[in-house]
Tab-separated table of C-alpha atoms in Angstrom:
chain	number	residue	atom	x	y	z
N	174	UNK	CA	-8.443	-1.664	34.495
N	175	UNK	CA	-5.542	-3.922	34.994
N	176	UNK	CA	-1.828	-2.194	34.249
N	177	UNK	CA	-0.263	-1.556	31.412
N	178	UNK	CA	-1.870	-0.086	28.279
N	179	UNK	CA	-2.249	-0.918	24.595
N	180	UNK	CA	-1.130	2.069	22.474
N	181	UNK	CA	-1.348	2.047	18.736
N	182	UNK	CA	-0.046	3.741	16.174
N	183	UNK	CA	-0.873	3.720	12.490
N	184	UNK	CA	2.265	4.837	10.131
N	185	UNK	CA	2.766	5.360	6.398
N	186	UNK	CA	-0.491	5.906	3.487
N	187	UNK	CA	-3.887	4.994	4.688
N	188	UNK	CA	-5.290	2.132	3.242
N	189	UNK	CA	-8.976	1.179	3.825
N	190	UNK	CA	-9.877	-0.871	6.908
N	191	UNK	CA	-7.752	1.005	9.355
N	192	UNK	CA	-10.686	1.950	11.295
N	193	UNK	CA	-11.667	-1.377	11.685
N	194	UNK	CA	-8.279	-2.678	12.603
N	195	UNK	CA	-8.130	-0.002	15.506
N	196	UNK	CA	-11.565	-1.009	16.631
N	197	UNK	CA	-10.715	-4.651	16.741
N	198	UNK	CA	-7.536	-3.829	18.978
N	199	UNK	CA	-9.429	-1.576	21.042
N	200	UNK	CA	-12.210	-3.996	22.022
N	201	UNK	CA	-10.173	-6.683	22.298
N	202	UNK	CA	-8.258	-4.623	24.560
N	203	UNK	CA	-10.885	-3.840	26.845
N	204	UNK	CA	-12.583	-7.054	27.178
N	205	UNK	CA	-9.305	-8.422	28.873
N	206	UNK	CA	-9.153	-5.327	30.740
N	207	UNK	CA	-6.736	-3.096	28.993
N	208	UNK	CA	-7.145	0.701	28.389
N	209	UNK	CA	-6.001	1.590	24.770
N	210	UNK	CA	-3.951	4.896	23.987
N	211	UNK	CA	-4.038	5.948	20.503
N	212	UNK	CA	-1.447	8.239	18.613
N	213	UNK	CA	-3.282	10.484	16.641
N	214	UNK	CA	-1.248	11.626	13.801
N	215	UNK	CA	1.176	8.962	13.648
N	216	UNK	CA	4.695	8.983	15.653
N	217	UNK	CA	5.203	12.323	13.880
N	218	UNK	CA	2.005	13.816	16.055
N	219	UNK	CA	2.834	12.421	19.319
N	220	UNK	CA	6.477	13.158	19.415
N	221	UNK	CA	5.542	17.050	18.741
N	222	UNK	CA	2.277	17.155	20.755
N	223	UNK	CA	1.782	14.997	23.957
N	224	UNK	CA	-1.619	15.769	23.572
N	225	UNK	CA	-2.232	13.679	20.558
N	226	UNK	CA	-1.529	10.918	22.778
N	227	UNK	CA	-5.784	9.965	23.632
N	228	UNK	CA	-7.606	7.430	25.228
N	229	UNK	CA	-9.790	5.367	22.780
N	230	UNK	CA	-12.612	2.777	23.666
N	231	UNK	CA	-14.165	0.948	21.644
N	232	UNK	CA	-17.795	2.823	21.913
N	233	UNK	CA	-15.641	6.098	20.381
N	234	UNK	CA	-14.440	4.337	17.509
N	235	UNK	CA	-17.075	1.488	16.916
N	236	UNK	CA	-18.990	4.714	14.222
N	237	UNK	CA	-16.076	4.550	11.865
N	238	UNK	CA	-15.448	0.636	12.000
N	239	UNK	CA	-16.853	0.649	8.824
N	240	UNK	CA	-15.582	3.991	7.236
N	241	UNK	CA	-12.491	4.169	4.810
N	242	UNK	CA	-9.846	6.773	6.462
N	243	UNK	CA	-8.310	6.590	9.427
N	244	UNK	CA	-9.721	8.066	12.423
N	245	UNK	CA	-6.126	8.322	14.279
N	246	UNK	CA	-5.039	10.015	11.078
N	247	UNK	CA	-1.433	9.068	10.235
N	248	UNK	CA	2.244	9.901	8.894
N	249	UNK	CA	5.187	8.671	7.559
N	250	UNK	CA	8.219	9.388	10.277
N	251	UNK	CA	10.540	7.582	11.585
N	252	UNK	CA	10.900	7.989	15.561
N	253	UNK	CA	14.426	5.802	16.117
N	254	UNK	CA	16.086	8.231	13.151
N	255	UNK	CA	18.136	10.064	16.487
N	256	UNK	CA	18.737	9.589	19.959
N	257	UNK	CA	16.171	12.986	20.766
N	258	UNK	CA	13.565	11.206	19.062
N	259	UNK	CA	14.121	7.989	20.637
N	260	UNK	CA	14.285	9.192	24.274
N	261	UNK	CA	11.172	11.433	23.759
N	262	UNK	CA	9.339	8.112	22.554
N	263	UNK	CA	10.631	6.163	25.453
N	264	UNK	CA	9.580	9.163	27.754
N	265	UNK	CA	6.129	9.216	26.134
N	266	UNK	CA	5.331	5.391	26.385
N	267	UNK	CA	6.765	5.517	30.229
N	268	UNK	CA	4.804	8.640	31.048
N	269	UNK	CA	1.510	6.718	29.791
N	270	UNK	CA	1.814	3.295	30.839
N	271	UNK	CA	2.347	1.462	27.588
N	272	UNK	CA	4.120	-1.597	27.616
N	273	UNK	CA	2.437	-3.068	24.839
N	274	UNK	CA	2.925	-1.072	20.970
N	275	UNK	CA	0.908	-2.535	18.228
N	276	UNK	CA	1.879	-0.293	14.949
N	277	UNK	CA	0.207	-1.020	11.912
N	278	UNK	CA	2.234	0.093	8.838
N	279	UNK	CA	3.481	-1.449	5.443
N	280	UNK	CA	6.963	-3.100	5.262
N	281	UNK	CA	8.492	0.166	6.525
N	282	UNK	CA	6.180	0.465	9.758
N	283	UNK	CA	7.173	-3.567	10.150
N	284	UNK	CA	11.330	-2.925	9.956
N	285	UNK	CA	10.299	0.090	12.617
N	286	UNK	CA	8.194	-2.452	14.681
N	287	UNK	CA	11.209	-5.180	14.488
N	288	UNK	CA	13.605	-2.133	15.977
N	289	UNK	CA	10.871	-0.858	18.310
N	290	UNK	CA	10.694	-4.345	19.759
N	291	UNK	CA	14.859	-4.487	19.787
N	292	UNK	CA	15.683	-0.943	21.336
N	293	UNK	CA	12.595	-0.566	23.722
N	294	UNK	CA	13.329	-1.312	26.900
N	295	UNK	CA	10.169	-3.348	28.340
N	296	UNK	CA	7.997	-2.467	25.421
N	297	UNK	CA	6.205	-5.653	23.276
N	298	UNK	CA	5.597	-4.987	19.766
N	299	UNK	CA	3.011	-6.061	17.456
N	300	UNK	CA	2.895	-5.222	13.755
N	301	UNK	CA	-0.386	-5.228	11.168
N	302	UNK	CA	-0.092	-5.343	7.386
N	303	UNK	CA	-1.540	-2.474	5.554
N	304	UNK	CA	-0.829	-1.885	2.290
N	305	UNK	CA	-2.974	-1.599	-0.877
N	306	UNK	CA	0.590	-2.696	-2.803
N	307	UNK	CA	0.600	-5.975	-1.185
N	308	UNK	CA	4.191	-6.605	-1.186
N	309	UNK	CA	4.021	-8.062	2.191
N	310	UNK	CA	5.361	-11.464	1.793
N	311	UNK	CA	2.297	-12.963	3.885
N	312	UNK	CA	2.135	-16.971	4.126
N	313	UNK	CA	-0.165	-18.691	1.722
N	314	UNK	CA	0.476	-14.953	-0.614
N	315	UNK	CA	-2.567	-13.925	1.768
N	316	UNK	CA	-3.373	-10.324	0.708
N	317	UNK	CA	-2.447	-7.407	3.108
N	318	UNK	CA	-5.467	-5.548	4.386
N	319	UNK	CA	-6.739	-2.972	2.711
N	320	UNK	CA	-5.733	-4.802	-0.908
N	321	UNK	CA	-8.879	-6.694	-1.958
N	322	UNK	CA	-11.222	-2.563	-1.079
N	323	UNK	CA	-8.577	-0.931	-3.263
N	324	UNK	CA	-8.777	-3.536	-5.933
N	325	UNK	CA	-12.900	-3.428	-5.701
N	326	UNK	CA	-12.450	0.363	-5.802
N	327	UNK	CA	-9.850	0.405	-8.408
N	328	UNK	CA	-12.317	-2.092	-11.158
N	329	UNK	CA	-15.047	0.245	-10.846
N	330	UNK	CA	-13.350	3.500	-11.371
N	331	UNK	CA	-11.487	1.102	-14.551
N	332	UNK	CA	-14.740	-0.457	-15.414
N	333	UNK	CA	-15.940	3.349	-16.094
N	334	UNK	CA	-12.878	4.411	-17.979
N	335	UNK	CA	-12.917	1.266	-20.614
N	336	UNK	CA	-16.769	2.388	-21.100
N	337	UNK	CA	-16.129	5.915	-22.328
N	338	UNK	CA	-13.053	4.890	-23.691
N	339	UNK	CA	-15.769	2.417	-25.833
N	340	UNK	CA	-18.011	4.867	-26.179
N	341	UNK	CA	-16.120	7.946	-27.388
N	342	UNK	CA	-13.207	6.071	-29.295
N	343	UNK	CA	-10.042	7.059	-27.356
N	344	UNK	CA	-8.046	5.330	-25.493
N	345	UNK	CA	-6.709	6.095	-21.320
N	346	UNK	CA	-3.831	5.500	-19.592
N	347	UNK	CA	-3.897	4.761	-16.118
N	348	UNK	CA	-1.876	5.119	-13.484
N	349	UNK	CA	-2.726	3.443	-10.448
N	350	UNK	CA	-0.448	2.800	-7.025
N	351	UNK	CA	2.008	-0.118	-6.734
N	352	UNK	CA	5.491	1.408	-5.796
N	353	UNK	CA	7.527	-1.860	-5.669
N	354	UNK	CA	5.400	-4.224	-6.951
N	355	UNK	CA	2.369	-4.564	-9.776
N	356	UNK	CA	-0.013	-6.456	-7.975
N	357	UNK	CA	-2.507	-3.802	-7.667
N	358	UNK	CA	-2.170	-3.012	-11.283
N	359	UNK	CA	-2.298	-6.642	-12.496
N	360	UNK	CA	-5.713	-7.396	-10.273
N	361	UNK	CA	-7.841	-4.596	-11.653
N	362	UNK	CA	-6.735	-5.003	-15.387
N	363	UNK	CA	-7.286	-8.514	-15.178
N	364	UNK	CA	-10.675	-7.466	-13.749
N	365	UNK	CA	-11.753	-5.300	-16.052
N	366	UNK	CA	-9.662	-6.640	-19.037
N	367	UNK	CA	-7.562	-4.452	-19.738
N	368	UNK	CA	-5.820	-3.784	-22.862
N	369	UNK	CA	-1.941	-3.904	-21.677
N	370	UNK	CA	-0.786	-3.776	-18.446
N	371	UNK	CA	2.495	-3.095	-17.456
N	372	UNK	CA	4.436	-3.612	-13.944
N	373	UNK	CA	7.376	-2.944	-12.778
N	374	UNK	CA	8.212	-6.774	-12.622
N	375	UNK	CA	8.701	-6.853	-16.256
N	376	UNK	CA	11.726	-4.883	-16.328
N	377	UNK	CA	15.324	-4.022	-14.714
N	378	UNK	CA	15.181	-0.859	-12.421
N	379	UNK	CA	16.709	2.324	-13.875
N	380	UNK	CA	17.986	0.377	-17.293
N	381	UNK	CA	14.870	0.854	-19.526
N	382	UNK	CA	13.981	3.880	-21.718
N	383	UNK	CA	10.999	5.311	-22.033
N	384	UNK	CA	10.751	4.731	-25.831
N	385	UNK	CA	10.262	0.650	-24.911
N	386	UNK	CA	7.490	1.539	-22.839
N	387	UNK	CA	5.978	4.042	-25.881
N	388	UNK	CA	6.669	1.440	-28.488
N	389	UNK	CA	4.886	-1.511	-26.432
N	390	UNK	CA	1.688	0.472	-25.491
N	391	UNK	CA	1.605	1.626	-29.151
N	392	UNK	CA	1.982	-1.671	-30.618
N	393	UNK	CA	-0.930	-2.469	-28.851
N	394	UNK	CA	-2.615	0.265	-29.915
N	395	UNK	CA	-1.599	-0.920	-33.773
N	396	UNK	CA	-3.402	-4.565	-32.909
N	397	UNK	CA	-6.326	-3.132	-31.598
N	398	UNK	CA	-6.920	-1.160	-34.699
N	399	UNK	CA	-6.206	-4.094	-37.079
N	400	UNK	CA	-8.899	-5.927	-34.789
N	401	UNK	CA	-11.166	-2.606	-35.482
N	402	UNK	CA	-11.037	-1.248	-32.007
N	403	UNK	CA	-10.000	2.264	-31.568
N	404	UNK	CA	-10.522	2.210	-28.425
N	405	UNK	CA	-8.553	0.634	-24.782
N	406	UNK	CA	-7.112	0.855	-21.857
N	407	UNK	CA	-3.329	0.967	-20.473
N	408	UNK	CA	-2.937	0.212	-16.522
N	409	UNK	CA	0.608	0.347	-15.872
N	410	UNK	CA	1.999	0.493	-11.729
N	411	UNK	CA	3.551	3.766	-10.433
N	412	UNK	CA	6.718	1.848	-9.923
N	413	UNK	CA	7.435	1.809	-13.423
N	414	UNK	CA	8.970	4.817	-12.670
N	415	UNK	CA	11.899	3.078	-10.865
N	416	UNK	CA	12.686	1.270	-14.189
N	417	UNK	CA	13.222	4.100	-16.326
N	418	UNK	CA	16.490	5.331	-16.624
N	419	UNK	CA	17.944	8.636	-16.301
N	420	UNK	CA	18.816	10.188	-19.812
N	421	UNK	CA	15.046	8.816	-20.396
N	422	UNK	CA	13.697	11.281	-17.915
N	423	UNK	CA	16.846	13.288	-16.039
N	424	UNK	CA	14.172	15.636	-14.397
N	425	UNK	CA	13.429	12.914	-11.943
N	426	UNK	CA	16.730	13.436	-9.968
N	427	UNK	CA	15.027	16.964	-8.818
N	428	UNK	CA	11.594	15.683	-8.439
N	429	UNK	CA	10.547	16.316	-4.198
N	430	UNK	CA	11.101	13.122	-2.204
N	431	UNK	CA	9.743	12.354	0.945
N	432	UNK	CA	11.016	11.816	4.620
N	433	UNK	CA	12.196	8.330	3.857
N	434	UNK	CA	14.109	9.929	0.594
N	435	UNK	CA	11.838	8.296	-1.860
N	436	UNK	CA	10.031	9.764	-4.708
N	437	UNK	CA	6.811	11.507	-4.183
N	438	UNK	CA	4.996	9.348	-7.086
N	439	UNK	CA	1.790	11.473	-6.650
N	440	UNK	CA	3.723	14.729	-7.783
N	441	UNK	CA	5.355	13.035	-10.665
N	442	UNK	CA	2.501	12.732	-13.872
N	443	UNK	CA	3.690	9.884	-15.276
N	444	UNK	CA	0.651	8.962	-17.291
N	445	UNK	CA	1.159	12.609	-18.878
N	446	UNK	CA	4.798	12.197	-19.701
N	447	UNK	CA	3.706	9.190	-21.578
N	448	UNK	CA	0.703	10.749	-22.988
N	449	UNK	CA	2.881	13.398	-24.324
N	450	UNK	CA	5.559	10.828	-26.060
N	451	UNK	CA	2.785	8.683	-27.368
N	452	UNK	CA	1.304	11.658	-29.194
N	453	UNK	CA	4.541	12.730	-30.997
N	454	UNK	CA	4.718	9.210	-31.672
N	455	UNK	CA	5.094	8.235	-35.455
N	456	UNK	CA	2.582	5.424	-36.103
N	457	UNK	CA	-0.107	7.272	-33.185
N	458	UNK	CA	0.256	10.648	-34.106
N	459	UNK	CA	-0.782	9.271	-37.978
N	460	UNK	CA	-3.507	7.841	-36.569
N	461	UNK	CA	-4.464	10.624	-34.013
N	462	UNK	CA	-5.303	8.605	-31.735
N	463	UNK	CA	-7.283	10.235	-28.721
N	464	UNK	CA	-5.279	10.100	-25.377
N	465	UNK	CA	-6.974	10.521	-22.077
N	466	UNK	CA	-4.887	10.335	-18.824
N	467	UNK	CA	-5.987	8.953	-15.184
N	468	UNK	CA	-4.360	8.512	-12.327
N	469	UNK	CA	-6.551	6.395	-9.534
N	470	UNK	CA	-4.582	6.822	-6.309
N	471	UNK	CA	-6.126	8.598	-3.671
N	472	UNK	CA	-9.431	7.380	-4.548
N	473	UNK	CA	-8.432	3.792	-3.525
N	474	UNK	CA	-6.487	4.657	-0.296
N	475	UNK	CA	-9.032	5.916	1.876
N	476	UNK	CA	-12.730	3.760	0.173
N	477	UNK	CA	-14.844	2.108	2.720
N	478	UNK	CA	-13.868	-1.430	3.095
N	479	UNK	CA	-15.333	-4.023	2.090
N	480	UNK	CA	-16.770	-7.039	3.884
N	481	UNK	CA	-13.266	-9.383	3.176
N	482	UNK	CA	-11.534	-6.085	5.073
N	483	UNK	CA	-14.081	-5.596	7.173
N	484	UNK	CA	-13.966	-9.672	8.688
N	485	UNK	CA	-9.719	-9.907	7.843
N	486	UNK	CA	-9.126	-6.968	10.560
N	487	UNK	CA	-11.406	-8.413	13.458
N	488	UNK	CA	-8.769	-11.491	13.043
N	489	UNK	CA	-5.656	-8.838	12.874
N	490	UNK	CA	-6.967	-7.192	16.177
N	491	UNK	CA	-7.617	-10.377	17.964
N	492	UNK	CA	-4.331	-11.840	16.901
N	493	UNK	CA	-2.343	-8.496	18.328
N	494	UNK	CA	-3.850	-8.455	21.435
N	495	UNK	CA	-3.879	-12.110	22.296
N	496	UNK	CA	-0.177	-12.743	21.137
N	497	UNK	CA	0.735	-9.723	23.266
N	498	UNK	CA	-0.705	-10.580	26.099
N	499	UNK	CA	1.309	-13.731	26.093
N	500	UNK	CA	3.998	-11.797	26.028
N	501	UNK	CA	5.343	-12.250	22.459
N	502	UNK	CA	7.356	-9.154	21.004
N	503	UNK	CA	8.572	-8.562	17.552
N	504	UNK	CA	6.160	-10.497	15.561
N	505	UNK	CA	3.442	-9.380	12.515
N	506	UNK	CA	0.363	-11.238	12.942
N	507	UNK	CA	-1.074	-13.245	10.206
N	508	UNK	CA	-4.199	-14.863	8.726
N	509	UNK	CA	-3.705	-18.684	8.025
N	510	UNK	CA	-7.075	-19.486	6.785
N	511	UNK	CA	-9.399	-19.608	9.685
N	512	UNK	CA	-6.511	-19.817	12.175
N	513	UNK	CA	-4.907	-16.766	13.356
N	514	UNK	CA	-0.703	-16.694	13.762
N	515	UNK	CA	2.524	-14.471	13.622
N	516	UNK	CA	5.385	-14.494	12.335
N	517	UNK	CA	8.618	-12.825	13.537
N	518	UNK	CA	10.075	-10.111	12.022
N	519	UNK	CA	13.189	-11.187	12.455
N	520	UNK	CA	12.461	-13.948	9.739
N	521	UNK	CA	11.353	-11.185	7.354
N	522	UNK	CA	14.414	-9.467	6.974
N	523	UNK	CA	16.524	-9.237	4.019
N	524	UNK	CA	20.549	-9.538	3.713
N	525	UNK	CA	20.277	-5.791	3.796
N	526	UNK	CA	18.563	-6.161	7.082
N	527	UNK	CA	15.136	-4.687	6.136
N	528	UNK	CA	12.040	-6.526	5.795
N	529	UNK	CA	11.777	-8.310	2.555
N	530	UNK	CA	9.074	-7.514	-0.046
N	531	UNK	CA	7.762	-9.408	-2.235
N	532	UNK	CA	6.833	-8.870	-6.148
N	533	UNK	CA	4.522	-10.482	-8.963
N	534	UNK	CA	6.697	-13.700	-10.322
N	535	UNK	CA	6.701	-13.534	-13.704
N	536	UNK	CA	6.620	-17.667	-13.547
N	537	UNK	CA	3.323	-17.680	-11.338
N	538	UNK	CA	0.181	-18.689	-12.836
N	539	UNK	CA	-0.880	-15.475	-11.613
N	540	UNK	CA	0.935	-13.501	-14.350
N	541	UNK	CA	0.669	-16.365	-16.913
N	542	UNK	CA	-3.145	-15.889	-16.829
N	543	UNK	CA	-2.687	-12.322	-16.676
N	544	UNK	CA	-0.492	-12.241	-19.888
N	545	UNK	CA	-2.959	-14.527	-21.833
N	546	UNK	CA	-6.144	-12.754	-20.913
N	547	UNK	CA	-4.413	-9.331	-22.779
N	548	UNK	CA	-4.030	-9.852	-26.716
N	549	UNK	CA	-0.052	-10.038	-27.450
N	550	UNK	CA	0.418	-5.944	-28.168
């Protein structure tokens, strides 16, 4: 084995195709003659545990290639946040050889990888997009990994919903993941054809009540009926919680946040907050309307991938290990077509210095088709 390792890291929620990604990296790795340390558990597990620090090859990960999870596990920690955790990292990476970091995160693992890349001493840095939000601005819009399994997952957990909801008269609201953007939201409903869907792209954060969200999901409620339908489906995006304002629901500010300081959506029931205002509603509660609540999150993070994941991470690996090797640092590797490229991270930041995100434009085609597929509620 030549010097110098690979390690790799995955940070943040899972998102399916990780396994794959890894695989790529590692066998790429090895055919140029590169060992491959992995960080099981994320930064979080190899700062506390040198042990989690393990050799991979591609032969011990090539049985999960095509498993949803990840096999390195992951978490969601930040290992520049002091100068302990900083030094221990630097420690770690001397003590095993690494020069070359590929961390494969969302747009919080890629501002990490752009000050990895600026603080590390001798270390090159590669970052993959994962993300079943996709609000990585990729070029072309090219989907982050892990986007198209979640949406495949996501329409036939949907496509089961709108079936009883046809079946036994009632109507569900679902809540599916999208914490900055509704891309993930907008994809299945248009999918499945849903009756409303809502994103957080259609209104100001923190200046809406949650009486304009009641009124618009029950005015398409009102339609459906005059169309003699008592039945549907509402998709709306977790974010939507962002655009709610405080008197609407002022037991947010003591809802559990996690180590970033951000909202733990999965403990907040959203779809049952609205359930419960929907049902005290004038026009529904006249009607008693049935209200069923669903909220498809985990199911979607950790599905097998599918074969568009499955071919999209072979390119990811290939790209990280080749652009590495040359010696580039500081860079998120790309799809462009059938071409493979990067682009620096540097580029990606916003005037607050993070990495920029991007969100559904309400003047795309995109949402215009969306819009016009869904009967005006």
């Amino acid at each position: 084995m030549r010097e110098g390792r690979f390690g790799i890291v995955v940070s943040g929620g899972p998102a399916p195709g990780i396994n794959s990604t890894v695989y790529s990296v590692v066998d790429r790795a090895e055919r140029a003659g590169y060992q491959t340390i992995g960080f099981c558990d994320g930064f979080e597990g190899a700062l506390s545990d040198p042990k989690k620090l393990v050799n991979l090859t591609a032969a011990t990960i090539a049985p999960f290639r095509e498993r949803g999870g990840s096999y390195l596990g992951t978490s969601r920690y930040n290992p520049l946040a002091d100068k302990t955790r900083t030094s221990l990292l630097a420690r770690l990476l001397c003590e095993n050889q690494i020069d070359k970091l590929v961390v494969i995160g969302g747009d919080g693992s890629a501002y990490l990888s752009y000050q990895l890349s600026q603080e590390m001493s001798g270390i090159k840095v590669a970052h993959l997009p994962k993300t079943i939000d996709n609000d990585l601005p990729l070029p072309h819009h090219y989907p982050s990994f892990g986007f198209e399994s979640a949406r495949e997952m996501g329409v036939a957990i949907t496509r089961t919903l709108l079936a009883d909801a046809r079946t036994t008269k009632r109507w569900f609201l679902v809540k599916c993941m999208g914490r900055q953007s509704g891309f993930l939201a907008l994809a299945i409903g248009m999918a499945v054809g849903a009756s409303v869907i809502l994103i957080p792209e259609e209104y100001r954060s923190g200046e809406i009540p949650l009486s304009q969200i009641i009124e618009r999901i029950s005015n398409c409620i009102l339609a459906r009926r005059k169309q003699g339908k008592e039945y549907g489906v509402a998709l709306f995006a977790e974010g939507l919680l962002n655009c709610l304002n405080a008197q609407s629901l002022p037991a947010l500010n003591s809802r559990a946040r996690d180590k970033l300081g951000r909202l733990r959506y999965s403990e907040i029931e959203l779809e049952e907050l609205l359930r419960d205002a929907l049902q005290v509603h004038p026009p529904i509660k006249e009607l008693d309307v049935q209200l069923s609540v669903k909220n498809i999150g985990y199911e979607l993070r950790c599905c097998d991938p599918i074969g568009f994941d499955l071919e999209y991470t072979q390119f990811l690996g290939e790209g990280a290990v080749r652009f590495l090797l040359d010696g580039l640092s500081g860079f998120m590797v790309v799809r462009d077509y059938d071409r493979i490229g990067f682009v620096e991270l540097a580029k990606l930041r916003d005037p607050t210095g993070k990495i920029q995100t991007q969100q559904v434009s309400l003047e795309s085609d995109l949402y215009r088709v969306a819009r016009s597929e869904i009967a005006p509620c």
